[in-house]
CSV table of C-alpha atoms in Angstrom, one decimal:
chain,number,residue,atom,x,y,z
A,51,UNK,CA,26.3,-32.0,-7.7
A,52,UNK,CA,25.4,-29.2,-5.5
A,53,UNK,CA,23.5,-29.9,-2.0
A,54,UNK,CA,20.7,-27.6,-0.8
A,55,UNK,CA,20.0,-26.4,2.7
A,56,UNK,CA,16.7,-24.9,3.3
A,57,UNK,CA,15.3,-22.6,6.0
A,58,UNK,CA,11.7,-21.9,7.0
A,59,UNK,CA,10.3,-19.3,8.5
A,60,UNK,CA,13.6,-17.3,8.3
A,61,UNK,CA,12.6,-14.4,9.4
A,62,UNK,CA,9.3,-11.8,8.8
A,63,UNK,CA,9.9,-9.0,6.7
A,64,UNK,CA,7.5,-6.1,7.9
A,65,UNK,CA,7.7,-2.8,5.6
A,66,UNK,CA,5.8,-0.7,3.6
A,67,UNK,CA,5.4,-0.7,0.0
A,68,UNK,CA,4.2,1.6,-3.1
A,69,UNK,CA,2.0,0.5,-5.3
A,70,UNK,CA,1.2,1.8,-9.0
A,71,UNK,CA,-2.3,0.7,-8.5
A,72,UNK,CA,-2.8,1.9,-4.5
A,73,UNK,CA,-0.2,3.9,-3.7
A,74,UNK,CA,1.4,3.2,0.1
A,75,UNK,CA,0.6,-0.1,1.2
A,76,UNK,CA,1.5,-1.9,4.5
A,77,UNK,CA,2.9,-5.6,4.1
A,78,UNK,CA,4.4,-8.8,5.7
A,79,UNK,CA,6.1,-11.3,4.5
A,80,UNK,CA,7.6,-14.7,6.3
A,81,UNK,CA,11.0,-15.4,4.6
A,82,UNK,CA,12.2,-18.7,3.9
A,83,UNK,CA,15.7,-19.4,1.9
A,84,UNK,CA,17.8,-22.1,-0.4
A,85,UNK,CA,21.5,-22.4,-0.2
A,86,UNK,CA,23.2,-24.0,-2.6
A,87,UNK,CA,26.8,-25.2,-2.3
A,88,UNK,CA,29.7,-27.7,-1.9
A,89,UNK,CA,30.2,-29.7,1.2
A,90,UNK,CA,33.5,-28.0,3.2
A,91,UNK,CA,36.0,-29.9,5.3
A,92,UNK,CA,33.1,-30.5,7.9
A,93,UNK,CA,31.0,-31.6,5.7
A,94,UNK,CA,28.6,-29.2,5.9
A,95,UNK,CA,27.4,-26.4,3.5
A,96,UNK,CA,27.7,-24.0,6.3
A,97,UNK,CA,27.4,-22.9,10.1
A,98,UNK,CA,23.9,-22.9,9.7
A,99,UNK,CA,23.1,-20.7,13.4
A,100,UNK,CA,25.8,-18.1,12.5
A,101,UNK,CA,24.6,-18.1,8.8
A,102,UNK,CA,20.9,-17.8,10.1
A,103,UNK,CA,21.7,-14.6,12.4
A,104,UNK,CA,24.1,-13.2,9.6
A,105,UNK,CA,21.1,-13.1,7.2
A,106,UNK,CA,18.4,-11.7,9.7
A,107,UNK,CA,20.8,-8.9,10.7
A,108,UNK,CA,21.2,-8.3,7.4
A,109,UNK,CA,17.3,-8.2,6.3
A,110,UNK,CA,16.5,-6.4,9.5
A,111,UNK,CA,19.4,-3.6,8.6
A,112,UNK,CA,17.8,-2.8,4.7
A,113,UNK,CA,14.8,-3.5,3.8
A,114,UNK,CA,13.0,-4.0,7.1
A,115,UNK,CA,10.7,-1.3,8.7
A,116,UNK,CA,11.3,0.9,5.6
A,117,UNK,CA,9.0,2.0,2.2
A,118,UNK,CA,10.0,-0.3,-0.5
A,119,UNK,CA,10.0,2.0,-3.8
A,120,UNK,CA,10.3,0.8,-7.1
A,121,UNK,CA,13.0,3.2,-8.7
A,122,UNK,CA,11.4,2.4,-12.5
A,123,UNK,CA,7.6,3.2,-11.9
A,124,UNK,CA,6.5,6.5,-13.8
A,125,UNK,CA,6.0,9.6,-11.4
A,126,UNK,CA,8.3,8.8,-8.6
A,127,UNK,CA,11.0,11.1,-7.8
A,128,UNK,CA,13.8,11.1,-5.3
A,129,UNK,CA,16.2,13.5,-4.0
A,130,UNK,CA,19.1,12.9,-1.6
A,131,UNK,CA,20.8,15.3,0.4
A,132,UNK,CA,23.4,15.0,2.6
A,133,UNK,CA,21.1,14.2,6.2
A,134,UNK,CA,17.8,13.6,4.3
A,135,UNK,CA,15.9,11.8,1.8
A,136,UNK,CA,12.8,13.3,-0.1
A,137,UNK,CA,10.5,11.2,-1.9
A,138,UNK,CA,7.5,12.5,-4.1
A,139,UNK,CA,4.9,10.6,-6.1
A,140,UNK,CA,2.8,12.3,-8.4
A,141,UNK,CA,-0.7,10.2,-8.6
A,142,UNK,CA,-4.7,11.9,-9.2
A,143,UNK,CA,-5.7,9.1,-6.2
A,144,UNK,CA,-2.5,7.8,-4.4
A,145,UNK,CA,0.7,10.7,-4.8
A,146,UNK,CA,1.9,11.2,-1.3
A,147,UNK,CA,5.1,13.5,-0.1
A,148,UNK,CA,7.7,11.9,2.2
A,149,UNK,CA,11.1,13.0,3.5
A,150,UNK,CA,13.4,11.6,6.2
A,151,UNK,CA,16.8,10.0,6.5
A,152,UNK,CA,18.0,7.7,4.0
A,153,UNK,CA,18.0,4.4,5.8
A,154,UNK,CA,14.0,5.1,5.8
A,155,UNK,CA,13.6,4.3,1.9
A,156,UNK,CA,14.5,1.3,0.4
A,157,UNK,CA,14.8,1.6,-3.4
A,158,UNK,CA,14.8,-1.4,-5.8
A,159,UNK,CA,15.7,-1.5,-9.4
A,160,UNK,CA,12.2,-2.8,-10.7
A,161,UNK,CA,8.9,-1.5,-12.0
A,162,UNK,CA,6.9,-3.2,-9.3
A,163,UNK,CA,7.2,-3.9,-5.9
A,164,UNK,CA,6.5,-7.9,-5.4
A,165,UNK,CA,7.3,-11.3,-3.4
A,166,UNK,CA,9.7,-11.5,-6.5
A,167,UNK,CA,11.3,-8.5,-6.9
A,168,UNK,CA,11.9,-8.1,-3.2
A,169,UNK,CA,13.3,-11.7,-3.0
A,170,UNK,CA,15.7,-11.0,-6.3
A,171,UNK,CA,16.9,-8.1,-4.4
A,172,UNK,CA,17.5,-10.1,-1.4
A,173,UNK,CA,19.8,-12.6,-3.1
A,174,UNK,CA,21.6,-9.8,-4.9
A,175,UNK,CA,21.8,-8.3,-1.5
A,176,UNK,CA,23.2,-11.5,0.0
A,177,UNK,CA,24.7,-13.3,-1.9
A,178,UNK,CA,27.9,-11.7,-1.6
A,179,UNK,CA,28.0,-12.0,2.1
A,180,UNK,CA,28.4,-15.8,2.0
A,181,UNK,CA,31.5,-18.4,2.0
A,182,UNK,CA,32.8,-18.5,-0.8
A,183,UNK,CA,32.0,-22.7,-1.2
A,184,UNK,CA,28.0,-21.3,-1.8
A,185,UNK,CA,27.0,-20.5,-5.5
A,186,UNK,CA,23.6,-19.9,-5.1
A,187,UNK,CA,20.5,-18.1,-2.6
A,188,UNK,CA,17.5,-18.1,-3.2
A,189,UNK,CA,14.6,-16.7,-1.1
A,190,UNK,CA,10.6,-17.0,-1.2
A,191,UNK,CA,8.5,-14.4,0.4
A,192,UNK,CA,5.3,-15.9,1.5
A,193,UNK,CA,1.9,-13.9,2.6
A,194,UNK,CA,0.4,-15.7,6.3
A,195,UNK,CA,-2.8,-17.7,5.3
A,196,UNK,CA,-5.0,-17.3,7.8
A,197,UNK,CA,-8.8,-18.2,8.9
A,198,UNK,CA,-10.0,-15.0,8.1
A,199,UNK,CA,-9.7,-11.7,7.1
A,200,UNK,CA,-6.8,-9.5,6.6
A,201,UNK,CA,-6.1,-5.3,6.1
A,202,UNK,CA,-2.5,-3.1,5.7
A,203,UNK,CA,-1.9,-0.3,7.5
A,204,UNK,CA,1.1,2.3,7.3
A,205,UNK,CA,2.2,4.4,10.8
A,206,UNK,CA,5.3,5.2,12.4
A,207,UNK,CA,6.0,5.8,16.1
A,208,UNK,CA,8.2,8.4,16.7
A,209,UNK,CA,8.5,7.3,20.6
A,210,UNK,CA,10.4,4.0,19.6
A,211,UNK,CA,14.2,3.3,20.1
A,212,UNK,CA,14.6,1.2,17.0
A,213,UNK,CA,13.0,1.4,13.3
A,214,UNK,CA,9.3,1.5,14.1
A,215,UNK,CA,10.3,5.2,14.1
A,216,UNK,CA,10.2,5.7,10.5
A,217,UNK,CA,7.1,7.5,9.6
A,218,UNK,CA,6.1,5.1,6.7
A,219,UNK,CA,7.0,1.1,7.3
A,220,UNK,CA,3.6,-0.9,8.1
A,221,UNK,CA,2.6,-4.7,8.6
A,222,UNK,CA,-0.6,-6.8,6.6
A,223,UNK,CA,-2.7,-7.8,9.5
A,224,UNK,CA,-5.3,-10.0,11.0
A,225,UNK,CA,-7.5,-9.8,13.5
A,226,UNK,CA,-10.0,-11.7,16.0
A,227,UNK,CA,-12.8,-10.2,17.3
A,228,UNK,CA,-15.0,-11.6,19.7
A,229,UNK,CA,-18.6,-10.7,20.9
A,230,UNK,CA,-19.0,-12.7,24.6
A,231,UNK,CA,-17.0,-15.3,23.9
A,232,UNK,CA,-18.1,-15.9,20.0
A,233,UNK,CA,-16.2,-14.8,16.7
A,234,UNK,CA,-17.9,-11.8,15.4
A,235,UNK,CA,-16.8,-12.4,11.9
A,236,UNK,CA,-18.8,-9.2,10.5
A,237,UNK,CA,-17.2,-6.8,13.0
A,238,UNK,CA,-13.6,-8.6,12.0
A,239,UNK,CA,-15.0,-7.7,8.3
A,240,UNK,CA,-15.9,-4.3,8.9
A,241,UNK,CA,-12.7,-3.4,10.5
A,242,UNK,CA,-10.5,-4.9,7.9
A,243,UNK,CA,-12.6,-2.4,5.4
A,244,UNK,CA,-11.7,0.2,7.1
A,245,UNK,CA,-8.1,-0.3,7.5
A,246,UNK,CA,-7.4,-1.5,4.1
A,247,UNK,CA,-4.3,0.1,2.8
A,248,UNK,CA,-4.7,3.3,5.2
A,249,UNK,CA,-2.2,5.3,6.7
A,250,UNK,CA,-2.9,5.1,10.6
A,251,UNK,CA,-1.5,8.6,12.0
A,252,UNK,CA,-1.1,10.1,16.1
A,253,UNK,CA,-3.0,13.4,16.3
A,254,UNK,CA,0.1,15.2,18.2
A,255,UNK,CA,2.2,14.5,14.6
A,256,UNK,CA,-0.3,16.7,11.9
A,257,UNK,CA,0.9,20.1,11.4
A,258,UNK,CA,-1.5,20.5,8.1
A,259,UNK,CA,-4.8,19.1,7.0
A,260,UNK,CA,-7.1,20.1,4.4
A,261,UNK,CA,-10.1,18.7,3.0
A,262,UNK,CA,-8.3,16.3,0.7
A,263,UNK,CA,-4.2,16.0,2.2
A,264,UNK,CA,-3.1,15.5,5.8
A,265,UNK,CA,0.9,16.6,6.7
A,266,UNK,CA,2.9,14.5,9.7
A,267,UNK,CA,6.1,15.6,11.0
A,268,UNK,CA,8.0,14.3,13.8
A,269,UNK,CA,11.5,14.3,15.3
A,270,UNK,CA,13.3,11.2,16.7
A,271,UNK,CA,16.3,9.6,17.4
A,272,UNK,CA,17.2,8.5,13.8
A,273,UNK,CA,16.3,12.1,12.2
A,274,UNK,CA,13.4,14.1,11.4
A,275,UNK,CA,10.2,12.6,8.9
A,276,UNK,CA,7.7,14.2,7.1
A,277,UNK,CA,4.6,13.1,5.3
A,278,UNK,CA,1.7,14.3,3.4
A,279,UNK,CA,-1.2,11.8,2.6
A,280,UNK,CA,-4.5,12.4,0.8
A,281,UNK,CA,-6.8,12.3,3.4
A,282,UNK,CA,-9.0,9.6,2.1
A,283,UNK,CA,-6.3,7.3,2.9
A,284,UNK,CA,-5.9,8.0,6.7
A,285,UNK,CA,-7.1,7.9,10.0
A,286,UNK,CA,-6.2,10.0,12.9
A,287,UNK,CA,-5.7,8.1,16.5
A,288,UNK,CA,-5.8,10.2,19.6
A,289,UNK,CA,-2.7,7.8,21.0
A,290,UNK,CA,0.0,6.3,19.5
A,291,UNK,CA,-0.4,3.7,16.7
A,292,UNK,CA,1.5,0.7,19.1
A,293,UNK,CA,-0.1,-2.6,18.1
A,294,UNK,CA,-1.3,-2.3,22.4
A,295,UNK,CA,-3.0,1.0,21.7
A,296,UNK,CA,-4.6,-0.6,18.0
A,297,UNK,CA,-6.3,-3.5,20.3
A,298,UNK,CA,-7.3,-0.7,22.8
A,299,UNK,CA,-8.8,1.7,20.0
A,300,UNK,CA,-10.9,-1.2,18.3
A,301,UNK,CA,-12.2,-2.5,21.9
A,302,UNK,CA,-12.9,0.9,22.7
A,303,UNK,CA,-15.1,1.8,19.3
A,304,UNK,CA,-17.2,-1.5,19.8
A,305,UNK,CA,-17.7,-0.6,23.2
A,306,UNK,CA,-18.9,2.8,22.5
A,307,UNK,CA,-21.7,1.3,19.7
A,308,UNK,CA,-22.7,-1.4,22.0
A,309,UNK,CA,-22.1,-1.5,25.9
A,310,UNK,CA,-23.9,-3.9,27.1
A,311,UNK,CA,-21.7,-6.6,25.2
A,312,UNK,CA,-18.5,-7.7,26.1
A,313,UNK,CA,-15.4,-7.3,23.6
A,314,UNK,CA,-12.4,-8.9,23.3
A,315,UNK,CA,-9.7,-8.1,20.1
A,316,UNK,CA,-7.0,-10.1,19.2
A,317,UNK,CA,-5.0,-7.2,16.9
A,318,UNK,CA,-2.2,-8.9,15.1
A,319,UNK,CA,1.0,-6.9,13.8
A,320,UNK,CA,2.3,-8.6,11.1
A,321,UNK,CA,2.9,-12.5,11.5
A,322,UNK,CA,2.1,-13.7,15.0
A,323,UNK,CA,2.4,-11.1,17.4
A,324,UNK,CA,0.1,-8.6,18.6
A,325,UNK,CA,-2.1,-7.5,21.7
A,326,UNK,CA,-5.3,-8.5,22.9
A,327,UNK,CA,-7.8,-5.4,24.7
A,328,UNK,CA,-10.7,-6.9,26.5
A,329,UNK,CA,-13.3,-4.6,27.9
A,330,UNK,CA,-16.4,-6.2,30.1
A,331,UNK,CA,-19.8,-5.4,29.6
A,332,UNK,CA,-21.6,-2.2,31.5
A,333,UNK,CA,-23.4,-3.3,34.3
């Protein structure tokens, strides 16, 4: 009989994703995992730190920080040249143009992208990478519950070393906001409207807008990115789109509307981390 080991909170998978139904959406997902296996000479299933790290590495080198596409869902098309990647989808509402290089796009052989078509991939992806005394993985991808309300935003940021760079990964968020000292639950509301499945872009990046598309382009370490959005599904920061400079921006707006009250935002990023922005009232 096979034993099972069991990890929680793995890891968090942030990414974006598209969407038949509305197009580029920003997620997060905590990752736990099963092992199953045979006992080895130690009597264990596996070196359960080195296993944990090989995993994470692994997660964090595919599908993390990239646009998940679903490579069987009508009107998507992808091209690959040798430095770059270009992906069109053709929608009425949601059809959005992106290129950059390769490692930016993560394409899965499904119709939709979902906790359980991402987490088959996973164990196709993994399971291969384990001793050889291991005959099964499974993984569960698992949406934060939280006391509140939630939104999903897109962005990349060009100015980052690592994979934040890619022009389209993004994170399902909460947020806190507070009004002196008390939750303001219709602001948190009002905000999560808002951002609901928008594309969150730096000023400095457009190079086109119209009345109904907006084009980014940027250059960074990892390559060169492009993207055109319909309008309707983006705002335009005057900063960077950091998770500091999202707390800062949402202070700053409920400032503006009312002065004479002190704000304080908690601005998640995913599954607990973010940045807090607190600006006093004007005296």
């Amino acid at each position: 009989m096979a034993l099972t080991l069991f990890v929680e909170n793995l890891t968090v998978l942030d990414c974006s994703l598209l969407s038949a139904d509305q197009g580029i959406q920003g997620e997060s997902w905590r990752v736990d995992i099963e092992l199953d296996g045979e006992l080895d000479q130690q009597s264990m299933l596996l070196d359960f730190g080195e296993v944990k790290k090989q995993i994470k590495r692994h997660i964090d080198a595919t599908l993390d920080h990239t646009l998940l596409l679903p490579g069987r869902l009508p009107g998507l098309l992808i091209e690959k040249e040798a430095e770059q990647t270009r992906v069109v989808f053709d929608h009425s509402r949601f059809g959005f143009e992106s290129s950059g290089p390769a490692q930016a796009y993560s394409l899965l052989d499904c119709e939709a992208i979902t906790a359980e078509s991402v987490a088959l991939h996973l164990q196709q992806l993994i399971l291969p990478l384990l001793p050889g005394n291991l005959q099964q993985v499974r993984f569960t991808l698992v949406n934060e519950q939280v006391d509140g309300v939630m939104y999903q935003y897109s962005h990349g940021l060009k100015k980052h070393d690592g994979n934040c760079q890619r022009i389209v990964h993004g994170h399902r968020s909460t947020i806190r906001i507070f009004r002196n000292g008390e939750r303001d639950r219709q602001a948190e509301s009002a905000w999560a409207t808002r951002w609901q499945n928008i594309y969150l872009g730096t000023a400095e990046d457009v190079t086109g807008y119209t009345e109904h598309q907006i084009d980014f382009a940027y250059s960074s370490n990892q390559g060169h990115f492009t993207l055109r959005m319909p309008a309707a599904r983006c705002e335009i920061l005057d900063r960077d789109t950091t998770v500091e400079e999202l707390a800062r921006y949402i202070t700053e707006q409920l400032h503006d509307q009312h002065p004479d009250t002190e704000w304080r935002v908690q601005a998640f990023e995913g599954i607990g981390k973010g940045a807090i922005y607190r600006i006093p009232p004007r005296r």
